Structures are given as C-alpha cells and as structure tokens.
PDB file of C-alpha atoms in Angstrom:
ATOM      1  CA  MET A 474       0.000   0.000   0.000  1.00 78.00           C
ATOM      2  CA  PRO A 475       1.511   3.384  -0.998  1.00 90.00           C
ATOM      3  CA  LYS A 476       1.828   5.953   1.786  1.00 93.00           C
ATOM      4  CA  ILE A 477       1.547   9.720   1.493  1.00 96.00           C
ATOM      5  CA  VAL A 478       2.037  12.472   4.060  1.00 95.00           C
ATOM      6  CA  ILE A 479      -0.414  15.338   3.562  1.00 97.00           C
ATOM      7  CA  ASP A 480       0.574  18.676   5.041  1.00 98.00           C
ATOM      8  CA  PRO A 481      -2.077  21.403   5.459  1.00 97.00           C
ATOM      9  CA  GLY A 482       0.057  24.540   5.335  1.00 97.00           C
ATOM     10  CA  HIS A 483       0.537  26.886   8.298  1.00 96.00           C
ATOM     11  CA  GLY A 484      -1.733  26.411  11.347  1.00 96.00           C
ATOM     12  CA  GLY A 485      -2.080  27.648  14.909  1.00 96.00           C
ATOM     13  CA  ARG A 486      -0.351  30.991  15.436  1.00 96.00           C
ATOM     14  CA  ASP A 487       0.593  31.062  11.734  1.00 97.00           C
ATOM     15  CA  PRO A 488      -2.558  31.838   9.698  1.00 98.00           C
ATOM     16  CA  GLY A 489      -0.752  31.970   6.347  1.00 97.00           C
ATOM     17  CA  ALA A 490      -2.263  34.388   3.845  1.00 97.00           C
ATOM     18  CA  VAL A 491      -5.260  36.375   5.128  1.00 97.00           C
ATOM     19  CA  TYR A 492      -7.880  38.248   3.111  1.00 97.00           C
ATOM     20  CA  GLU A 493     -11.030  39.916   4.484  1.00 96.00           C
ATOM     21  CA  GLY A 494     -11.003  37.616   7.510  1.00 95.00           C
ATOM     22  CA  ARG A 495     -10.416  34.487   5.465  1.00 97.00           C
ATOM     23  CA  GLN A 496      -7.341  32.523   6.588  1.00 98.00           C
ATOM     24  CA  GLU A 497      -5.239  30.203   4.482  1.00 98.00           C
ATOM     25  CA  LYS A 498      -4.704  27.768   7.359  1.00 98.00           C
ATOM     26  CA  ASP A 499      -8.470  27.057   7.556  1.00 98.00           C
ATOM     27  CA  ASP A 500      -8.992  26.596   3.812  1.00 98.00           C
ATOM     28  CA  VAL A 501      -6.095  24.185   3.430  1.00 98.00           C
ATOM     29  CA  LEU A 502      -6.923  22.111   6.508  1.00 97.00           C
ATOM     30  CA  ALA A 503     -10.435  21.428   5.223  1.00 97.00           C
ATOM     31  CA  LEU A 504      -9.093  20.637   1.761  1.00 98.00           C
ATOM     32  CA  ALA A 505      -6.273  18.402   3.028  1.00 97.00           C
ATOM     33  CA  LEU A 506      -8.690  16.298   5.077  1.00 96.00           C
ATOM     34  CA  ALA A 507     -11.006  15.931   2.082  1.00 96.00           C
ATOM     35  CA  VAL A 508      -8.145  14.900  -0.213  1.00 97.00           C
ATOM     36  CA  GLY A 509      -6.887  12.417   2.369  1.00 95.00           C
ATOM     37  CA  GLU A 510     -10.308  10.824   2.716  1.00 94.00           C
ATOM     38  CA  ILE A 511     -10.507  10.268  -1.056  1.00 94.00           C
ATOM     39  CA  LEU A 512      -7.014   8.767  -1.169  1.00 94.00           C
ATOM     40  CA  GLU A 513      -7.798   6.432   1.740  1.00 93.00           C
ATOM     41  CA  ARG A 514     -10.882   5.175  -0.101  1.00 92.00           C
ATOM     42  CA  ASN A 515      -8.564   4.365  -3.000  1.00 91.00           C
ATOM     43  CA  GLY A 516      -6.170   2.263  -0.935  1.00 91.00           C
ATOM     44  CA  VAL A 517      -3.561   4.883  -0.032  1.00 93.00           C
ATOM     45  CA  ASP A 518      -2.183   5.052   3.512  1.00 92.00           C
ATOM     46  CA  VAL A 519      -2.478   8.698   4.593  1.00 94.00           C
ATOM     47  CA  VAL A 520      -0.539  10.472   7.363  1.00 94.00           C
ATOM     48  CA  TYR A 521      -1.233  14.128   8.223  1.00 96.00           C
ATOM     49  CA  THR A 522       1.165  16.700   9.644  1.00 95.00           C
ATOM     50  CA  ARG A 523      -1.868  18.174  11.402  1.00 93.00           C
ATOM     51  CA  THR A 524      -5.603  17.511  11.602  1.00 95.00           C
ATOM     52  CA  THR A 525      -6.475  20.467  13.857  1.00 95.00           C
ATOM     53  CA  ASP A 526      -5.490  24.118  14.143  1.00 95.00           C
ATOM     54  CA  VAL A 527      -1.996  23.635  15.559  1.00 94.00           C
ATOM     55  CA  TYR A 528       1.395  24.971  14.525  1.00 95.00           C
ATOM     56  CA  ASN A 529       4.357  22.862  13.460  1.00 93.00           C
ATOM     57  CA  SER A 530       7.458  24.440  11.980  1.00 94.00           C
ATOM     58  CA  PRO A 531       8.337  23.531   8.387  1.00 95.00           C
ATOM     59  CA  TYR A 532      11.265  21.500   9.722  1.00 92.00           C
ATOM     60  CA  GLU A 533       8.980  19.597  12.121  1.00 93.00           C
ATOM     61  CA  LYS A 534       6.683  18.806   9.207  1.00 94.00           C
ATOM     62  CA  ALA A 535       9.597  17.401   7.238  1.00 92.00           C
ATOM     63  CA  VAL A 536      10.567  15.279  10.242  1.00 90.00           C
ATOM     64  CA  ILE A 537       7.014  13.914  10.464  1.00 92.00           C
ATOM     65  CA  ALA A 538       7.205  12.943   6.798  1.00 91.00           C
ATOM     66  CA  ASN A 539      10.600  11.313   7.144  1.00 89.00           C
ATOM     67  CA  ASN A 540       9.645   9.394  10.286  1.00 89.00           C
ATOM     68  CA  ALA A 541       6.526   8.100   8.559  1.00 90.00           C
ATOM     69  CA  ASP A 542       8.698   6.436   5.910  1.00 86.00           C
ATOM     70  CA  ALA A 543       6.218   7.678   3.314  1.00 90.00           C
ATOM     71  CA  ASP A 544       6.423   7.307  -0.457  1.00 93.00           C
ATOM     72  CA  TYR A 545       5.216  10.859  -1.186  1.00 96.00           C
ATOM     73  CA  PHE A 546       4.749  14.239   0.515  1.00 97.00           C
ATOM     74  CA  LEU A 547       1.973  16.657  -0.454  1.00 98.00           C
ATOM     75  CA  SER A 548       1.777  20.142   1.076  1.00 98.00           C
ATOM     76  CA  ILE A 549      -1.398  22.124   0.387  1.00 98.00           C
ATOM     77  CA  HIS A 550      -1.429  25.934   0.417  1.00 98.00           C
ATOM     78  CA  ARG A 551      -3.181  28.931  -1.103  1.00 98.00           C
ATOM     79  CA  ASN A 552      -1.404  31.780  -2.836  1.00 98.00           C
ATOM     80  CA  SER A 553      -1.696  35.539  -2.391  1.00 97.00           C
ATOM     81  CA  SER A 554      -0.685  38.605  -4.381  1.00 96.00           C
ATOM     82  CA  GLU A 555       0.503  41.990  -3.127  1.00 94.00           C
ATOM     83  CA  THR A 556      -2.520  43.693  -4.703  1.00 96.00           C
ATOM     84  CA  PRO A 557      -5.869  41.869  -4.280  1.00 96.00           C
ATOM     85  CA  GLY A 558      -7.330  40.569  -7.517  1.00 95.00           C
ATOM     86  CA  THR A 559      -4.121  40.753  -9.533  1.00 96.00           C
ATOM     87  CA  GLY A 560      -3.006  37.147  -9.033  1.00 96.00           C
ATOM     88  CA  THR A 561      -4.979  34.125 -10.169  1.00 97.00           C
ATOM     89  CA  GLY A 562      -4.403  30.436 -10.779  1.00 97.00           C
ATOM     90  CA  ILE A 563      -2.872  27.301  -9.354  1.00 97.00           C
ATOM     91  CA  GLN A 564       0.806  26.411  -9.160  1.00 97.00           C
ATOM     92  CA  THR A 565       2.850  23.513  -7.820  1.00 97.00           C
ATOM     93  CA  LEU A 566       6.310  23.925  -6.302  1.00 97.00           C
ATOM     94  CA  VAL A 567       9.068  21.300  -6.218  1.00 95.00           C
ATOM     95  CA  TYR A 568      12.630  21.149  -4.908  1.00 94.00           C
ATOM     96  CA  ARG A 569      13.845  20.175  -8.367  1.00 90.00           C
ATOM     97  CA  ASP A 570      11.759  19.784 -11.514  1.00 90.00           C
ATOM     98  CA  ASP A 571      12.518  16.166 -12.284  1.00 88.00           C
ATOM     99  CA  GLY A 572      11.442  12.615 -11.581  1.00 88.00           C
ATOM    100  CA  ILE A 573       8.230  11.442  -9.985  1.00 91.00           C
ATOM    101  CA  ARG A 574       7.714  14.717  -8.086  1.00 93.00           C
ATOM    102  CA  ALA A 575       7.625  16.629 -11.379  1.00 92.00           C
ATOM    103  CA  GLU A 576       5.134  14.134 -12.771  1.00 93.00           C
ATOM    104  CA  MET A 577       2.909  14.447  -9.707  1.00 96.00           C
ATOM    105  CA  ALA A 578       3.097  18.247  -9.855  1.00 95.00           C
ATOM    106  CA  ARG A 579       1.952  18.320 -13.478  1.00 94.00           C
ATOM    107  CA  ASN A 580      -0.749  15.720 -12.908  1.00 94.00           C
ATOM    108  CA  ILE A 581      -2.212  17.801 -10.077  1.00 96.00           C
ATOM    109  CA  ASN A 582      -2.003  21.010 -12.116  1.00 95.00           C
ATOM    110  CA  SER A 583      -3.681  19.361 -15.082  1.00 93.00           C
ATOM    111  CA  GLU A 584      -6.569  18.113 -12.961  1.00 94.00           C
ATOM    112  CA  LEU A 585      -7.086  21.472 -11.235  1.00 96.00           C
ATOM    113  CA  THR A 586      -6.940  23.348 -14.523  1.00 94.00           C
ATOM    114  CA  SER A 587      -9.827  21.225 -15.771  1.00 92.00           C
ATOM    115  CA  LEU A 588     -12.004  22.952 -13.150  1.00 93.00           C
ATOM    116  CA  GLY A 589     -11.301  26.397 -14.590  1.00 93.00           C
ATOM    117  CA  PHE A 590      -8.220  27.509 -12.651  1.00 96.00           C
ATOM    118  CA  ARG A 591      -5.426  29.146 -14.609  1.00 95.00           C
ATOM    119  CA  ASP A 592      -2.318  26.956 -14.739  1.00 94.00           C
ATOM    120  CA  LEU A 593       0.753  28.867 -13.517  1.00 95.00           C
ATOM    121  CA  GLY A 594       2.937  25.819 -14.023  1.00 94.00           C
ATOM    122  CA  VAL A 595       5.558  24.016 -11.964  1.00 94.00           C
ATOM    123  CA  GLU A 596       8.326  26.007 -10.290  1.00 94.00           C
ATOM    124  CA  GLU A 597      11.513  24.942  -8.522  1.00 94.00           C
ATOM    125  CA  ARG A 598      11.789  26.269  -4.942  1.00 94.00           C
ATOM    126  CA  PRO A 599      14.890  24.635  -3.426  1.00 92.00           C
ATOM    127  CA  ASN A 600      14.836  27.097  -0.503  1.00 94.00           C
ATOM    128  CA  LEU A 601      11.545  25.777   0.984  1.00 96.00           C
ATOM    129  CA  VAL A 602      12.232  23.604   4.033  1.00 95.00           C
ATOM    130  CA  VAL A 603       9.318  21.204   3.494  1.00 95.00           C
ATOM    131  CA  LEU A 604      10.644  20.476   0.008  1.00 96.00           C
ATOM    132  CA  ARG A 605      14.348  20.514   0.837  1.00 93.00           C
ATOM    133  CA  ARG A 606      14.264  18.490   4.055  1.00 92.00           C
ATOM    134  CA  THR A 607      11.826  15.743   3.076  1.00 94.00           C
ATOM    135  CA  GLU A 608      13.447  12.494   2.018  1.00 89.00           C
ATOM    136  CA  ASN A 609      10.544  11.468  -0.234  1.00 90.00           C
ATOM    137  CA  PRO A 610       9.209  12.976  -3.488  1.00 94.00           C
ATOM    138  CA  ALA A 611       7.566  16.213  -2.348  1.00 97.00           C
ATOM    139  CA  VAL A 612       5.254  18.754  -3.967  1.00 98.00           C
ATOM    140  CA  LEU A 613       3.600  21.904  -2.647  1.00 98.00           C
ATOM    141  CA  VAL A 614       0.403  22.918  -4.426  1.00 98.00           C
ATOM    142  CA  GLU A 615      -0.951  26.476  -4.285  1.00 98.00           C
ATOM    143  CA  VAL A 616      -4.715  26.133  -4.805  1.00 98.00           C
ATOM    144  CA  GLY A 617      -5.690  29.530  -6.168  1.00 98.00           C
ATOM    145  CA  PHE A 618      -5.168  33.018  -4.738  1.00 98.00           C
ATOM    146  CA  ILE A 619      -6.944  33.707  -1.465  1.00 98.00           C
ATOM    147  CA  ASN A 620      -7.257  37.408  -2.359  1.00 98.00           C
ATOM    148  CA  ASN A 621      -8.901  36.750  -5.730  1.00 98.00           C
ATOM    149  CA  GLN A 622     -12.695  36.544  -5.684  1.00 97.00           C
ATOM    150  CA  GLU A 623     -12.917  34.297  -8.751  1.00 96.00           C
ATOM    151  CA  ASP A 624     -10.401  31.828  -7.343  1.00 98.00           C
ATOM    152  CA  ASN A 625     -12.290  31.805  -4.042  1.00 97.00           C
ATOM    153  CA  MET A 626     -15.543  31.171  -5.862  1.00 96.00           C
ATOM    154  CA  LEU A 627     -14.010  28.161  -7.624  1.00 96.00           C
ATOM    155  CA  PHE A 628     -12.523  26.949  -4.344  1.00 97.00           C
ATOM    156  CA  ASP A 629     -15.826  27.228  -2.468  1.00 97.00           C
ATOM    157  CA  GLU A 630     -18.409  26.262  -5.074  1.00 95.00           C
ATOM    158  CA  GLN A 631     -16.375  23.344  -6.443  1.00 95.00           C
ATOM    159  CA  PHE A 632     -14.731  22.311  -3.173  1.00 96.00           C
ATOM    160  CA  ASN A 633     -15.462  18.599  -3.614  1.00 95.00           C
ATOM    161  CA  SER A 634     -14.254  18.695  -7.214  1.00 95.00           C
ATOM    162  CA  VAL A 635     -11.060  20.486  -6.128  1.00 96.00           C
ATOM    163  CA  ALA A 636     -10.402  17.720  -3.600  1.00 96.00           C
ATOM    164  CA  ASP A 637     -11.145  15.081  -6.255  1.00 95.00           C
ATOM    165  CA  ALA A 638      -8.799  16.801  -8.717  1.00 95.00           C
ATOM    166  CA  ILE A 639      -5.843  16.837  -6.322  1.00 97.00           C
ATOM    167  CA  ALA A 640      -6.476  13.224  -5.307  1.00 96.00           C
ATOM    168  CA  ASP A 641      -6.794  12.194  -8.963  1.00 95.00           C
ATOM    169  CA  GLY A 642      -3.435  13.831  -9.721  1.00 95.00           C
ATOM    170  CA  VAL A 643      -1.821  11.853  -6.921  1.00 96.00           C
ATOM    171  CA  LEU A 644      -3.490   8.595  -7.954  1.00 94.00           C
ATOM    172  CA  GLU A 645      -2.480   9.064 -11.596  1.00 92.00           C
ATOM    173  CA  THR A 646       1.122   9.414 -10.454  1.00 91.00           C
ATOM    174  CA  ILE A 647       0.991   6.344  -8.233  1.00 89.00           C
ATOM    175  CA  ASP A 648      -0.628   4.283 -10.978  1.00 81.00           C
ATOM    176  CA  GLY A 649       1.817   5.671 -13.527  1.00 70.00           C
ATOM    177  CA  GLU A 650       4.806   4.180 -11.730  1.00 63.00           C
ATOM    178  CA  ASP A 651       3.627   0.757 -12.827  1.00 53.00           C
ATOM    179  CA  PRO A 652       0.926   1.418 -15.436  1.00 47.00           C
ATOM    180  CA  PRO A 653      -1.265  -1.440 -16.654  1.00 50.00           C
ATOM    181  CA  ALA A 654      -1.015  -2.322 -20.326  1.00 51.00           C
ATOM    182  CA  ASP A 655      -4.627  -1.311 -20.944  1.00 57.00           C
ATOM    183  CA  ARG A 656      -4.422   2.070 -19.164  1.00 57.00           C
ATOM    184  CA  VAL A 657      -6.473   4.731 -20.957  1.00 72.00           C
ATOM    185  CA  LEU A 658      -5.752   8.463 -20.773  1.00 78.00           C
ATOM    186  CA  TYR A 659      -8.324  10.951 -22.052  1.00 86.00           C
ATOM    187  CA  ARG A 660      -7.128  14.094 -23.838  1.00 87.00           C
ATOM    188  CA  VAL A 661      -9.008  17.047 -25.312  1.00 92.00           C
ATOM    189  CA  GLN A 662      -8.075  17.871 -28.894  1.00 93.00           C
ATOM    190  CA  VAL A 663      -8.522  21.431 -30.113  1.00 93.00           C
ATOM    191  CA  GLY A 664      -6.817  21.325 -33.502  1.00 91.00           C
ATOM    192  CA  SER A 665      -5.098  19.183 -36.118  1.00 91.00           C
ATOM    193  CA  TYR A 666      -2.690  20.652 -38.694  1.00 90.00           C
ATOM    194  CA  GLN A 667      -0.432  19.577 -41.524  1.00 87.00           C
ATOM    195  CA  ASN A 668       1.735  22.630 -40.845  1.00 86.00           C
ATOM    196  CA  SER A 669       3.717  22.647 -37.585  1.00 82.00           C
ATOM    197  CA  GLY A 670       3.719  26.463 -37.505  1.00 84.00           C
ATOM    198  CA  ASN A 671      -0.066  26.597 -37.313  1.00 88.00           C
ATOM    199  CA  ALA A 672      -0.074  23.991 -34.557  1.00 87.00           C
ATOM    200  CA  ASN A 673       2.566  25.892 -32.591  1.00 84.00           C
ATOM    201  CA  ALA A 674       0.642  29.164 -32.912  1.00 88.00           C
ATOM    202  CA  GLU A 675      -2.437  27.568 -31.356  1.00 89.00           C
ATOM    203  CA  LEU A 676      -0.276  25.885 -28.726  1.00 87.00           C
ATOM    204  CA  GLN A 677       1.208  29.218 -27.644  1.00 87.00           C
ATOM    205  CA  GLN A 678      -2.245  30.779 -27.456  1.00 88.00           C
ATOM    206  CA  LEU A 679      -3.468  27.973 -25.198  1.00 88.00           C
ATOM    207  CA  LEU A 680      -0.414  28.195 -22.957  1.00 84.00           C
ATOM    208  CA  ARG A 681      -0.877  31.963 -22.599  1.00 85.00           C
ATOM    209  CA  GLN A 682      -4.435  31.267 -21.434  1.00 87.00           C
ATOM    210  CA  GLY A 683      -3.147  28.861 -18.813  1.00 82.00           C
ATOM    211  CA  PHE A 684      -4.151  25.545 -20.415  1.00 84.00           C
ATOM    212  CA  PRO A 685      -1.775  22.525 -20.093  1.00 80.00           C
ATOM    213  CA  ALA A 686      -1.455  22.113 -23.860  1.00 80.00           C
ATOM    214  CA  PHE A 687       1.009  20.199 -26.017  1.00 83.00           C
ATOM    215  CA  VAL A 688       1.490  19.106 -29.634  1.00 80.00           C
ATOM    216  CA  LEU A 689       1.448  15.428 -30.617  1.00 79.00           C
ATOM    217  CA  TYR A 690       2.737  14.407 -34.062  1.00 76.00           C
ATOM    218  CA  GLU A 691       0.685  11.426 -35.181  1.00 79.00           C
ATOM    219  CA  ASP A 692      -0.470  10.006 -38.537  1.00 81.00           C
ATOM    220  CA  GLY A 693       1.285  12.815 -40.398  1.00 81.00           C
ATOM    221  CA  LEU A 694      -0.568  15.551 -38.478  1.00 84.00           C
ATOM    222  CA  TYR A 695       0.354  17.966 -35.706  1.00 86.00           C
ATOM    223  CA  LYS A 696      -2.409  17.539 -33.134  1.00 89.00           C
ATOM    224  CA  VAL A 697      -2.908  20.196 -30.479  1.00 89.00           C
ATOM    225  CA  GLN A 698      -4.226  18.605 -27.313  1.00 89.00           C
ATOM    226  CA  VAL A 699      -4.840  19.548 -23.691  1.00 88.00           C
ATOM    227  CA  GLY A 700      -4.401  17.401 -20.581  1.00 83.00           C
ATOM    228  CA  ALA A 701      -4.068  13.661 -20.027  1.00 77.00           C
ATOM    229  CA  PHE A 702      -6.768  12.417 -17.663  1.00 80.00           C
ATOM    230  CA  GLU A 703      -7.409   8.972 -16.224  1.00 74.00           C
ATOM    231  CA  VAL A 704     -10.903  10.043 -15.184  1.00 78.00           C
ATOM    232  CA  LEU A 705     -13.247  10.763 -18.096  1.00 85.00           C
ATOM    233  CA  ASN A 706     -15.276  13.323 -16.128  1.00 84.00           C
ATOM    234  CA  ASN A 707     -12.148  15.444 -15.662  1.00 84.00           C
ATOM    235  CA  ALA A 708     -11.588  15.444 -19.424  1.00 87.00           C
ATOM    236  CA  VAL A 709     -15.227  16.438 -19.900  1.00 89.00           C
ATOM    237  CA  ARG A 710     -14.797  19.380 -17.532  1.00 89.00           C
ATOM    238  CA  MET A 711     -11.700  20.489 -19.407  1.00 90.00           C
ATOM    239  CA  GLU A 712     -13.556  20.228 -22.722  1.00 91.00           C
ATOM    240  CA  GLN A 713     -16.376  22.403 -21.344  1.00 91.00           C
ATOM    241  CA  THR A 714     -13.850  25.009 -20.166  1.00 92.00           C
ATOM    242  CA  LEU A 715     -12.165  25.066 -23.573  1.00 93.00           C
ATOM    243  CA  ARG A 716     -15.488  25.412 -25.384  1.00 91.00           C
ATOM    244  CA  ARG A 717     -16.414  28.353 -23.182  1.00 92.00           C
ATOM    245  CA  ALA A 718     -13.103  29.884 -24.260  1.00 91.00           C
ATOM    246  CA  GLY A 719     -14.164  29.535 -27.909  1.00 92.00           C
ATOM    247  CA  TYR A 720     -12.404  26.330 -29.005  1.00 92.00           C
ATOM    248  CA  ASN A 721     -13.915  23.527 -31.059  1.00 90.00           C
ATOM    249  CA  THR A 722     -12.992  20.339 -29.248  1.00 90.00           C
ATOM    250  CA  PHE A 723     -13.438  16.619 -28.928  1.00 90.00           C
ATOM    251  CA  ILE A 724     -12.173  14.036 -26.472  1.00 91.00           C
ATOM    252  CA  THR A 725      -9.667  11.442 -27.629  1.00 90.00           C
ATOM    253  CA  THR A 726      -7.510   8.757 -26.001  1.00 81.00           C
TER     254      THR A 726
END
C-alpha cells in the first residue's frame, strides 16, 4: 500500500495568507482532510502533519514525513498577491523539476486546470524547508489566490471537485509508476494541422491562457491537445472550459 504524508500549510499561530477575515490555514486544513479521505478510499495510507489548528514548523513537518517512511509528501497551500485581484491560478512547487515529483506536480495542475483555474505551471523552490528536508518525493500545491474573488468562488463552489482533482493527480502518479497495459488516458483535442507552424501558434495561445497544452505528431498531423486524464469526467470538464473559451474540441484517447 503506498503511503503519502499530507501537510495542510501553516496552522495555529501562523494563519498563512489572510484576506477579508479568510485565513489560508483554515482553507487548506479542510481541503487536506477531504483529499486524504478520497485517497484512503482508493487504498492509499495517509498520514497528516496536522488535523487540527496547531502549529508545526516547516522543519517539524519534514521530520514527520521522514519518520513516517512515506512514499510521497503533499503540502497544500493557497497563494496571495501583493494587490488583491491581480493574481490568479494554481501552481505547484518542487525542490527540483525532475522525476516522480515533477510528474505528480503536473498531474495535479492538469486536474485542477480542468475545473477552470489558470495553470501557472511548476516552479523549482529549493529554498523551501518542506521540500528541501523531506526524504521522499515532495510537492507543494498552491490552490488559487486567497485574495482573488474568482479563485475563491471556484474553491468554495467546487470544493469537492477540487479535492477530487488533487487526489486524482496523486493517484495518476501512483498508478503511472507501474501502469497497466490497458491504461487509458483521455485528452481534449482542439486542432489538427499539416503545418507545424499553425499547430505551434495555437499551442502558444493555449499556454498563454493557462491551459496545459502540447502538440502530438501522429499520422502525419500535428495535433494540439490539452491534458491527459485517467478520469473521463475530468476530461469532460476540461472540454467544457475550452469550449467556453471559444475552441472547437473533442475528447480522444
């Protein structure tokens, strides 16, 4: 049974980011517990750095993870910008952008983007203690900006889907370490071109809009696609988001 340590950021005397009375430590604790419950139902052994409003230093959290002899470490946070309303989107931080941690980071981002969050990508943060001191593959996900009303609306109104998306990203990574031969991944296709320049132009437009897009060369065509989802419903949500943005789409595997 795989084991993951889930760390709700901040806690106790450290509220994290605060906006109009809303505290990061409360948002991420509720979300972490929801994600953990989903993972446990899917056969993952879950350990928490906290389950109540208490403070542990980043180093103490890393020690908890190391002592648990876990396979993965997931820290959940919310972002904030200097000026309210100017920052938006999700982002995942890693000590170094390689290996299974990089795969997990992108899987989580892809799933969250399917809900309508802007994808700010994966960023290396080697100075963060919870990423530097943990001995297992570690990621820190920033689930929207707490001082952005649209991000808060997504967080609140789609709370269960946000928890599902993070859990799905983790499960995709775990399954991907030893994928079955008949594993199916669903992708959303937005264009197919004979000319690579046309495909790249659409790719850059999608990336600027925050979609996890890529180009696949197949059957003599440059196919512009978004995401790679194990769960069909997540691909459907991404397709709906893309259609609202004006793209003609269909789901492929």
